[in-house]
Amino acid sequence: MSLQENSTFDYARLSKAISTRDLSYKLLMWIGDAIDKGLIQPSKVAHQTGGPDAATDWLRSNYYQIPEHLRPAEDDIAEFSAFFSTYLTSSFDVVEKPGTKGEGPTPTICRCELCMRIVNAPHLRAKKLYASDKRRAKFLMTERMLELATENQLVISHDRAAELISDKTVQRDAAFVAYGHWLIMRLSGQSDGPAILALWRLIAWDPRGGIRRGFTLNLGDFKVAERKLLATIRIAT
Ligand SMILES: [Zn+2]
């Protein structure tokens, strides 16, 4: 008899989130180039927040300037924008320097978090992570481990889960599971901030620094990681 394995993922949504992340990356690369060439204009409408609504507004007003293969289908704009806003604000910082577009005595363009990243797309910097972001990432991992245990009628304490992820292999499995959960949440514009970037680095980066050679996100790796994590929890309980 094989053990029952219940997933905490909706894999169809996870697959959607992975492709949305890929498209977000490609669109941002294009924006960097397009801003330099003056192909797209900064938003003159001031957005209340730099969240999903600002991204939707920006995308709608620039939709036809964006090459077809780099933009979401029209009926997908709201969901894509929600994700795209979390992608920009959780992962990148604007490099502060004099003359940064949008600064100065007479700002005539929107300076919300999202628009500042769009107009500065050619020189965005990956967010710097602090110890608190890494601690938060650990908390998010243990939270998902407890959820995975519950989903499989297992009981594990928060402390025990935290202890298990001190092992690097287990930690990477847990990072996949937590990152996958948050990828899906981001389709509705919810992020946990820089801790999500910390999770990403745990899965995509070589421990010696830099991205793993040939690394790409794919659904199969999330499935394998979740199965391995569940087996670890089962042995530990
Ligand atoms: Zn704005």
mmCIF file of N, CA and C and ligand atoms in Angstrom, residues 43 45-47 49-50 54 110-116, ligand 1:
data_model
loop_
_atom_site.group_PDB
_atom_site.id
_atom_site.type_symbol
_atom_site.label_atom_id
_atom_site.label_comp_id
_atom_site.label_asym_id
_atom_site.label_seq_id
_atom_site.Cartn_x
_atom_site.Cartn_y
_atom_site.Cartn_z
ATOM 1 N N SER A 43 3.812 57.537 -16.677
ATOM 2 C CA SER A 43 2.421 57.863 -16.408
ATOM 3 C C SER A 43 2.322 59.262 -15.801
ATOM 4 N N VAL A 45 -0.674 60.321 -14.750
ATOM 5 C CA VAL A 45 -1.728 60.186 -13.741
ATOM 6 C C VAL A 45 -1.069 59.718 -12.452
ATOM 7 N N ALA A 46 -1.373 60.381 -11.338
ATOM 8 C CA ALA A 46 -0.783 59.947 -10.067
ATOM 9 C C ALA A 46 -1.579 58.780 -9.501
ATOM 10 N N HIS A 47 -0.878 57.685 -9.247
ATOM 11 C CA HIS A 47 -1.543 56.522 -8.656
ATOM 12 C C HIS A 47 -1.533 56.637 -7.140
ATOM 13 N N THR A 49 -1.473 54.124 -5.017
ATOM 14 C CA THR A 49 -0.479 53.177 -4.503
ATOM 15 C C THR A 49 0.284 52.643 -5.699
ATOM 16 N N GLY A 50 1.384 51.978 -5.430
ATOM 17 C CA GLY A 50 2.136 51.358 -6.523
ATOM 18 C C GLY A 50 1.732 49.912 -6.697
ATOM 19 N N ALA A 54 -2.161 50.328 -10.088
ATOM 20 C CA ALA A 54 -1.220 51.154 -10.851
ATOM 21 C C ALA A 54 -0.671 50.357 -12.032
ATOM 22 N N CYS A 110 3.991 60.365 -12.399
ATOM 23 C CA CYS A 110 3.635 59.637 -11.183
ATOM 24 C C CYS A 110 4.892 59.084 -10.523
ATOM 25 N N ARG A 111 4.947 59.231 -9.211
ATOM 26 C CA ARG A 111 6.135 58.751 -8.493
ATOM 27 C C ARG A 111 5.793 57.615 -7.547
ATOM 28 N N CYS A 112 4.752 56.871 -7.865
ATOM 29 C CA CYS A 112 4.417 55.728 -7.002
ATOM 30 C C CYS A 112 5.517 54.678 -7.139
ATOM 31 N N GLU A 113 5.512 53.732 -6.231
ATOM 32 C CA GLU A 113 6.555 52.682 -6.208
ATOM 33 C C GLU A 113 6.691 51.973 -7.546
ATOM 34 N N LEU A 114 5.555 51.757 -8.192
ATOM 35 C CA LEU A 114 5.586 51.024 -9.457
ATOM 36 C C LEU A 114 6.168 51.890 -10.577
ATOM 37 N N CYS A 115 5.634 53.111 -10.711
ATOM 38 C CA CYS A 115 6.089 53.976 -11.814
ATOM 39 C C CYS A 115 7.554 54.348 -11.664
ATOM 40 N N MET A 116 8.010 54.521 -10.411
ATOM 41 C CA MET A 116 9.428 54.843 -10.221
ATOM 42 C C MET A 116 10.313 53.700 -10.707
HETATM 43 ZN ZN ZN B 1 2.263 55.321 -10.627
#
